[in-house]
Structure formats: structure tokens, C-alpha cells
PDB file of C-alpha atoms in Angstrom:
ATOM      1  CA  LEU U   6      21.267  34.135  39.310  1.00  0.00           C
ATOM      2  CA  ALA U   7      19.158  34.065  42.472  1.00  0.00           C
ATOM      3  CA  ALA U   8      19.001  37.863  42.613  1.00  0.00           C
ATOM      4  CA  ALA U   9      18.113  38.101  38.920  1.00  0.00           C
ATOM      5  CA  LYS U  10      15.410  35.486  39.351  1.00  0.00           C
ATOM      6  CA  ARG U  11      13.958  37.339  42.340  1.00  0.00           C
ATOM      7  CA  ASN U  12      14.004  40.670  40.486  1.00  0.00           C
ATOM      8  CA  TYR U  13      12.356  39.248  37.362  1.00  0.00           C
ATOM      9  CA  LEU U  14       9.726  37.519  39.484  1.00  0.00           C
ATOM     10  CA  ASN U  15       8.978  40.751  41.343  1.00  0.00           C
ATOM     11  CA  SER U  16       8.773  42.581  38.020  1.00  0.00           C
ATOM     12  CA  TYR U  17       6.436  39.959  36.615  1.00  0.00           C
ATOM     13  CA  ASN U  18       4.152  40.083  39.653  1.00  0.00           C
ATOM     14  CA  LEU U  19       3.959  43.877  39.523  1.00  0.00           C
ATOM     15  CA  ALA U  20       3.263  43.859  35.776  1.00  0.00           C
ATOM     16  CA  PHE U  21       0.600  41.186  36.277  1.00  0.00           C
ATOM     17  CA  ASP U  22      -1.088  43.230  39.011  1.00  0.00           C
ATOM     18  CA  LEU U  23      -1.079  46.280  36.732  1.00  0.00           C
ATOM     19  CA  ALA U  24      -2.222  44.259  33.686  1.00  0.00           C
ATOM     20  CA  ALA U  25       0.842  45.528  31.822  1.00  0.00           C
ATOM     21  CA  GLY U  26       1.140  42.813  29.176  1.00  0.00           C
ATOM     22  CA  GLU U  27       4.343  44.046  27.546  1.00  0.00           C
ATOM     23  CA  ASN U  28       6.128  44.244  30.882  1.00  0.00           C
ATOM     24  CA  GLU U  29       4.824  40.794  31.824  1.00  0.00           C
ATOM     25  CA  ALA U  30       6.323  39.404  28.624  1.00  0.00           C
ATOM     26  CA  ILE U  31       9.663  41.112  29.224  1.00  0.00           C
ATOM     27  CA  ALA U  32       9.824  39.721  32.764  1.00  0.00           C
ATOM     28  CA  LEU U  33       8.950  36.261  31.415  1.00  0.00           C
ATOM     29  CA  ILE U  34      11.864  36.481  28.989  1.00  0.00           C
ATOM     30  CA  GLY U  35      14.137  37.283  31.909  1.00  0.00           C
ATOM     31  CA  LEU U  36      12.753  34.382  33.929  1.00  0.00           C
ATOM     32  CA  GLY U  37      13.177  32.088  30.937  1.00  0.00           C
ATOM     33  CA  SER U  38      16.768  33.197  30.484  1.00  0.00           C
ATOM     34  CA  VAL U  39      17.528  32.551  34.152  1.00  0.00           C
ATOM     35  CA  ALA U  40      15.909  29.111  33.936  1.00  0.00           C
ATOM     36  CA  GLU U  41      17.985  28.344  30.850  1.00  0.00           C
ATOM     37  CA  LEU U  42      21.183  29.370  32.647  1.00  0.00           C
ATOM     38  CA  GLU U  43      20.177  27.199  35.603  1.00  0.00           C
ATOM     39  CA  GLY U  44      19.803  24.249  33.238  1.00  0.00           C
ATOM     40  CA  ASP U  45      16.019  24.050  33.691  1.00  0.00           C
ATOM     41  CA  LYS U  46      15.058  23.593  30.043  1.00  0.00           C
ATOM     42  CA  ALA U  47      11.394  22.791  30.769  1.00  0.00           C
ATOM     43  CA  ARG U  48      10.921  25.970  32.806  1.00  0.00           C
ATOM     44  CA  ALA U  49      12.725  28.061  30.183  1.00  0.00           C
ATOM     45  CA  ILE U  50      10.418  26.684  27.481  1.00  0.00           C
ATOM     46  CA  GLU U  51       7.367  27.429  29.626  1.00  0.00           C
ATOM     47  CA  ARG U  52       8.455  31.026  30.236  1.00  0.00           C
ATOM     48  CA  PHE U  53       9.392  31.693  26.604  1.00  0.00           C
ATOM     49  CA  ARG U  54       6.084  30.216  25.411  1.00  0.00           C
ATOM     50  CA  ASP U  55       4.179  32.425  27.841  1.00  0.00           C
ATOM     51  CA  ALA U  56       6.080  35.459  26.541  1.00  0.00           C
ATOM     52  CA  TYR U  57       5.342  34.390  22.955  1.00  0.00           C
ATOM     53  CA  PHE U  58       1.605  34.286  23.646  1.00  0.00           C
ATOM     54  CA  HIS U  59       1.690  37.693  25.366  1.00  0.00           C
ATOM     55  CA  PHE U  60       3.391  39.137  22.293  1.00  0.00           C
ATOM     56  CA  ARG U  61       0.924  37.345  20.001  1.00  0.00           C
ATOM     57  CA  ASP U  62      -1.975  38.918  21.876  1.00  0.00           C
ATOM     58  CA  MET U  63      -0.353  42.330  21.322  1.00  0.00           C
ATOM     59  CA  LYS U  64       0.331  41.502  17.639  1.00  0.00           C
ATOM     60  CA  ARG U  65       4.071  42.087  18.143  1.00  0.00           C
ATOM     61  CA  GLU U  66       5.438  39.993  15.279  1.00  0.00           C
ATOM     62  CA  THR U  67       9.107  40.902  15.784  1.00  0.00           C
ATOM     63  CA  ASP U  68       8.960  39.873  19.431  1.00  0.00           C
ATOM     64  CA  MET U  69       7.074  36.709  18.504  1.00  0.00           C
ATOM     65  CA  ALA U  70       9.824  35.840  16.028  1.00  0.00           C
ATOM     66  CA  GLU U  71      12.441  36.374  18.734  1.00  0.00           C
ATOM     67  CA  MET U  72      10.613  33.982  21.055  1.00  0.00           C
ATOM     68  CA  GLU U  73      10.234  31.447  18.229  1.00  0.00           C
ATOM     69  CA  GLY U  74      13.993  31.599  17.778  1.00  0.00           C
ATOM     70  CA  ARG U  75      14.661  31.098  21.481  1.00  0.00           C
ATOM     71  CA  LEU U  76      12.269  28.149  21.552  1.00  0.00           C
ATOM     72  CA  LYS U  77      13.847  26.583  18.470  1.00  0.00           C
ATOM     73  CA  GLN U  78      17.248  26.867  20.153  1.00  0.00           C
ATOM     74  CA  LEU U  79      15.734  24.792  22.961  1.00  0.00           C
ATOM     75  CA  GLY U  80      14.457  22.247  20.426  1.00  0.00           C
ATOM     76  CA  THR U  81      10.763  23.118  20.458  1.00  0.00           C
ATOM     77  CA  GLU U  82       8.094  25.393  18.981  1.00  0.00           C
ATOM     78  CA  PRO U  83       5.772  28.053  20.444  1.00  0.00           C
ATOM     79  CA  VAL U  84       2.862  25.593  20.278  1.00  0.00           C
ATOM     80  CA  PRO U  85       3.652  21.953  20.952  1.00  0.00           C
ATOM     81  CA  PRO U  86       2.725  19.809  17.908  1.00  0.00           C
ATOM     82  CA  ASP U  87       0.141  17.831  19.900  1.00  0.00           C
ATOM     83  CA  ALA U  88      -1.592  21.066  21.012  1.00  0.00           C
ATOM     84  CA  ALA U  89      -2.070  22.333  17.457  1.00  0.00           C
ATOM     85  CA  ASN U  90      -4.837  19.807  16.720  1.00  0.00           C
TER      86      ASN U  90
END
């Protein structure tokens, strides 16, 4: 998992530097998956939410739905209920 985490983090940083939103989101999904496997639910939620908002900005509804599903599996929503107000 350490190697995967390092690779996804490097990918995210490169995508961020290049302002490549889709690639940022994909790297965030990978980082969220690693966090989930490590048992770090809070970090996984954070990463999947970040990916969701990247996809929302790109109007990628299928990808948004995938992230909503991942977040629901973790017992939460893309936007925390208290943040919706």
C-alpha cells in the first residue's frame, strides 16, 4: 500500500501542477482507496469528496454518481448535511 500511496500522491501532485482536473480526480480516487484499505475512513471520505467536486466542476455526472456511491458505502454524502445550509 505504501508504494501505491506514493505513486498516487506523485500523480496527484503532477496533475495539480499541470492543472489537469480529470487526472487530479483520478489520483484522488486512488488515494481514497488506499486510505480506505488502511482503515482511515476520514481520509478516504475527504479524498472521495474532493474527487466528487472535481467531477462536478467538469460536469461528469457518471463519475459524480460513482463517488456518491463510494461515499454512501462509507456512510456519508458528498456534501455533509451541516454544510448544505
